[in-house]
PDB file of C-alpha atoms in Angstrom:
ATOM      1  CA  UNK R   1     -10.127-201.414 -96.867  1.00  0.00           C
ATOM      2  CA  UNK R   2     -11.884-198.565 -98.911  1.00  0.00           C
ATOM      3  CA  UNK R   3      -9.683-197.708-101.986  1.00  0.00           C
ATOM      4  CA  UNK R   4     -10.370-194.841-104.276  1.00  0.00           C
ATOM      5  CA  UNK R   5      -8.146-194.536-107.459  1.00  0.00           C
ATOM      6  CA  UNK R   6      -8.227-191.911-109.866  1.00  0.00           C
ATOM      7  CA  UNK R   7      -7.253-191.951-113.411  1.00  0.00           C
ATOM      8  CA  UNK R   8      -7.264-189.732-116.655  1.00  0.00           C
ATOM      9  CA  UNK R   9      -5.793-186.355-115.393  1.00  0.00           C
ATOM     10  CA  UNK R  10      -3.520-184.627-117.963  1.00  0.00           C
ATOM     11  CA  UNK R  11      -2.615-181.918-119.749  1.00  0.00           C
ATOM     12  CA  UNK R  12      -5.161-179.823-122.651  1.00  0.00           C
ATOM     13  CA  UNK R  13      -5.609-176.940-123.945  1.00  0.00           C
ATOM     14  CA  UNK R  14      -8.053-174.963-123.031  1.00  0.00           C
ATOM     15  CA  UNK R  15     -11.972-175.260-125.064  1.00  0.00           C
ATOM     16  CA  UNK R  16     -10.860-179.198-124.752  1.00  0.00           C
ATOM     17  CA  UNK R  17     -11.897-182.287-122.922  1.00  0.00           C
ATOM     18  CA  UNK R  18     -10.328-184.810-120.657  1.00  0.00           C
ATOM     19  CA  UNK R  19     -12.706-187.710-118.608  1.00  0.00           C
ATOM     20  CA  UNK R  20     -11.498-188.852-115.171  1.00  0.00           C
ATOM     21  CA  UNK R  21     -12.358-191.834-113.674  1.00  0.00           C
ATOM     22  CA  UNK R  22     -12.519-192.973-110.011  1.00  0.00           C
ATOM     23  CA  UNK R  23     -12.430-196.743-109.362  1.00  0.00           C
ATOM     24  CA  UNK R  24     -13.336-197.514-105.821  1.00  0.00           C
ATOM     25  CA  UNK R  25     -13.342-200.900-103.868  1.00  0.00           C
ATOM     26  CA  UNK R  26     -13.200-202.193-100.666  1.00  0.00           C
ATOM     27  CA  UNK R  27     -17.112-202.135-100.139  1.00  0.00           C
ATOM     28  CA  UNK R  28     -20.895-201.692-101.392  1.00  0.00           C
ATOM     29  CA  UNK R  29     -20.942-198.372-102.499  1.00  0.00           C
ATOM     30  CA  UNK R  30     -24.775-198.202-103.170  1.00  0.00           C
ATOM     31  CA  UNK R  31     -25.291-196.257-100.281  1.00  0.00           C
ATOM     32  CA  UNK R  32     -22.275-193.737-100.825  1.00  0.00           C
ATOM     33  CA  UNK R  33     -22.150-190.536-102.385  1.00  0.00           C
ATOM     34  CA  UNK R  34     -19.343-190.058-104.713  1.00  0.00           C
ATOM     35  CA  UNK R  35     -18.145-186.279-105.076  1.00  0.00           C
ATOM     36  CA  UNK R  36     -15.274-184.982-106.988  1.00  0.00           C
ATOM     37  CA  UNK R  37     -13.157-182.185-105.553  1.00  0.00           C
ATOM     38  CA  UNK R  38     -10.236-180.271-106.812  1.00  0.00           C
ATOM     39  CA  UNK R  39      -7.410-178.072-104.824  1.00  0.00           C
ATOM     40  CA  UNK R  40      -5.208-175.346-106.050  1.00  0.00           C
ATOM     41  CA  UNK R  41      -1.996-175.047-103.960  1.00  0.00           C
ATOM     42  CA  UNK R  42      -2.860-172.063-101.623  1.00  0.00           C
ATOM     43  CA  UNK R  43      -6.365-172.569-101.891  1.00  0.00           C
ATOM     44  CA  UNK R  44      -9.306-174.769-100.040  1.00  0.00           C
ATOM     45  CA  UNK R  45     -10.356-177.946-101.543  1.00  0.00           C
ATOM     46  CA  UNK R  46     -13.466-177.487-103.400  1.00  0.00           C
ATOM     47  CA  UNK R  47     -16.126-179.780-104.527  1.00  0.00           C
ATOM     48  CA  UNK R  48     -17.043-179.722-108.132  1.00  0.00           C
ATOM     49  CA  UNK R  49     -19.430-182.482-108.742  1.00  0.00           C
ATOM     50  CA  UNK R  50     -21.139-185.002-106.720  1.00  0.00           C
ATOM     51  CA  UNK R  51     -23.104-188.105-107.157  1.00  0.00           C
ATOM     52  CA  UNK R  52     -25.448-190.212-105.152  1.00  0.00           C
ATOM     53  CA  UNK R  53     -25.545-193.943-106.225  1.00  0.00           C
ATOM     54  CA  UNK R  54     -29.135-194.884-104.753  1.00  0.00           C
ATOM     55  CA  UNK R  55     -31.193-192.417-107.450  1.00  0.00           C
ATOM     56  CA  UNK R  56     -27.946-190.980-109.825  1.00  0.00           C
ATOM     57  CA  UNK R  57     -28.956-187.553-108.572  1.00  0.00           C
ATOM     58  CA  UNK R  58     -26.061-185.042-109.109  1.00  0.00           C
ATOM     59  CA  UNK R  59     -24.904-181.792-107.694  1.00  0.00           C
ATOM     60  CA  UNK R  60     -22.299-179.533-109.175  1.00  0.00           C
ATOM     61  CA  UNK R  61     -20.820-176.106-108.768  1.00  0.00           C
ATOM     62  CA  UNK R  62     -21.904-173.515-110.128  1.00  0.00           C
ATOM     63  CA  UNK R  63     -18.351-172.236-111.960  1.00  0.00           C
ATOM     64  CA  UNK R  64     -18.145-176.187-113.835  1.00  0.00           C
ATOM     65  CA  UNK R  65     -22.018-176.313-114.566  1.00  0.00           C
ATOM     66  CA  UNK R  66     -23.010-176.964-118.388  1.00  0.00           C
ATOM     67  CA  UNK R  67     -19.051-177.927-118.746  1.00  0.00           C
ATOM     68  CA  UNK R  68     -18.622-181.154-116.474  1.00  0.00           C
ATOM     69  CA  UNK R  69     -20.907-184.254-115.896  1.00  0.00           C
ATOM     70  CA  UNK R  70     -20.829-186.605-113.401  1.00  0.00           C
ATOM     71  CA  UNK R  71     -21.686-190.178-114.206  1.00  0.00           C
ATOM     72  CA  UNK R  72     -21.476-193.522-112.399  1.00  0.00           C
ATOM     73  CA  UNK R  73     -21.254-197.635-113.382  1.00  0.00           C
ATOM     74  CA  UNK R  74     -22.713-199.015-110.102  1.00  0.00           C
ATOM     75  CA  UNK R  75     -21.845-202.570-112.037  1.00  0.00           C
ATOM     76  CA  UNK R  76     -17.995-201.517-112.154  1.00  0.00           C
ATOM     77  CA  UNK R  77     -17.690-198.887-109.036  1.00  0.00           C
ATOM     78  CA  UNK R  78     -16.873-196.123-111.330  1.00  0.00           C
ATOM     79  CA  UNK R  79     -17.617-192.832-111.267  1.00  0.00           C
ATOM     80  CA  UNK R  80     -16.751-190.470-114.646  1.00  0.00           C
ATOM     81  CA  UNK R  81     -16.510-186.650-114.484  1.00  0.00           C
ATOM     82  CA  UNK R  82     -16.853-185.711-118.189  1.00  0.00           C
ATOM     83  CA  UNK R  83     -15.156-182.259-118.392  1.00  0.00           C
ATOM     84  CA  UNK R  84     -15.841-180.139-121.278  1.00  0.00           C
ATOM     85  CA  UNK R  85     -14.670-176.422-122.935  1.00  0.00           C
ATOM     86  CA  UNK R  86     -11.691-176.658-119.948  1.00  0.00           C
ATOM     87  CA  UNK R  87     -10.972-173.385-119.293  1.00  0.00           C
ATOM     88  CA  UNK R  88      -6.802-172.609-117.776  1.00  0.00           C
ATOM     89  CA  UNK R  89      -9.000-172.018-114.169  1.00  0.00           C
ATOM     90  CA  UNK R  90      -9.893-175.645-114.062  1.00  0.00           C
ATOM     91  CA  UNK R  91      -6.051-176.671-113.323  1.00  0.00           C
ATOM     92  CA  UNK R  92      -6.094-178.501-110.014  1.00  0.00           C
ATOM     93  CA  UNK R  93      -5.304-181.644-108.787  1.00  0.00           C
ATOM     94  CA  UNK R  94      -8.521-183.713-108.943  1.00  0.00           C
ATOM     95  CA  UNK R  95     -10.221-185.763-105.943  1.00  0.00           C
ATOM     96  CA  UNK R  96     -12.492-188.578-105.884  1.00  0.00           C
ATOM     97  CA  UNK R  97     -14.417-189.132-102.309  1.00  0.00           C
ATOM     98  CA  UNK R  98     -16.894-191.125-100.770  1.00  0.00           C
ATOM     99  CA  UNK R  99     -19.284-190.412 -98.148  1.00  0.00           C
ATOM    100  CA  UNK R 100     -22.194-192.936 -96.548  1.00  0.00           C
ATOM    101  CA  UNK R 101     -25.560-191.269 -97.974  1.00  0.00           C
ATOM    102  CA  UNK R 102     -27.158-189.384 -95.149  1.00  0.00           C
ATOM    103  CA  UNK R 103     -24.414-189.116 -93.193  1.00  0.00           C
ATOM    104  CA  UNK R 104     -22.425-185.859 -91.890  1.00  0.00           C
ATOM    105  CA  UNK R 105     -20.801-183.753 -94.595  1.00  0.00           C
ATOM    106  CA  UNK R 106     -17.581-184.953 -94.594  1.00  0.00           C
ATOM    107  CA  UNK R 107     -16.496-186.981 -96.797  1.00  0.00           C
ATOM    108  CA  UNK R 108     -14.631-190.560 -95.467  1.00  0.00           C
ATOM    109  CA  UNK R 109     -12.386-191.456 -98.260  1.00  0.00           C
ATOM    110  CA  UNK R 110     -10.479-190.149-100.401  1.00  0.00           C
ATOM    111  CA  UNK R 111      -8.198-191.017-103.566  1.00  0.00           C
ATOM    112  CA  UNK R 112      -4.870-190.075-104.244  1.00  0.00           C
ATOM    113  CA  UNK R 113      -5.386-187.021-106.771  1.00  0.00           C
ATOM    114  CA  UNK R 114      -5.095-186.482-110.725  1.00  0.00           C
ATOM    115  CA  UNK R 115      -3.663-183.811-111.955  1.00  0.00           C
ATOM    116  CA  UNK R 116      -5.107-181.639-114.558  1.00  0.00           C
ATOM    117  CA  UNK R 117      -3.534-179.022-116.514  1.00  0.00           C
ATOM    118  CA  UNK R 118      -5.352-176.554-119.143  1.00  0.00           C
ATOM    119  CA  UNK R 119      -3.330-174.381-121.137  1.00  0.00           C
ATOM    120  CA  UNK R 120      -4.177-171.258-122.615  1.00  0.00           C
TER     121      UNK R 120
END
């Protein structure tokens, strides 16, 4: 059973930082992508960040780019999103997902959501 938990969500004001973290068992992950999403109520589910275990190559949007970094610890099965200069646009409840590398686009698991609050 593939389990994906998210941790560090809160609230900040914005220009500060928060780090989440996505602990995920239940399997090898070294042939996963890990992506991080985030949903507004009303609004579609969009990914922010992603990474790919087998080379640490990254992808992220362009409205969190030069703000957020993804990072993994293929030793713990951890994946970070660093999240700098928050603006009050970056509330949403957070996502952590996993995908088989290679596979279609959608992702297969999902976590149970963090949510983060910026204030302005």
């Amino acid at each position: 059973q593939v389990q994906l938990v998210e941790s560090g969500g809160g609230l900040v004001q914005a220009g500060g930082s928060l780090r989440l973290s996505c602990a995920a068992s239940g399997r090898t992950f070294s042939s996963y992508v890990m992506g991080w999403f985030r949903q507004v109520p009303g609004n579609e589910r969009e990914l922010v960040a992603r990474i790919t275990w087998s080379d640490d190559s990254t992808y992220y949007a362009d409205s969190v780019k030069g703000r957020f970094t993804i990072s993994g610890d293929n030793a713990k099965n951890t994946v970070f999103l660093q999240m700098n200069s928050l603006k009050a646009e970056d509330t949403a409840v957070y996502y952590c997902a996993a995908k088989v590398f290679g596979g279609t686009l959608k992702y297969d698991y999902w976590g149970q959501g963090t949510q983060v609050t910026v204030s302005s």
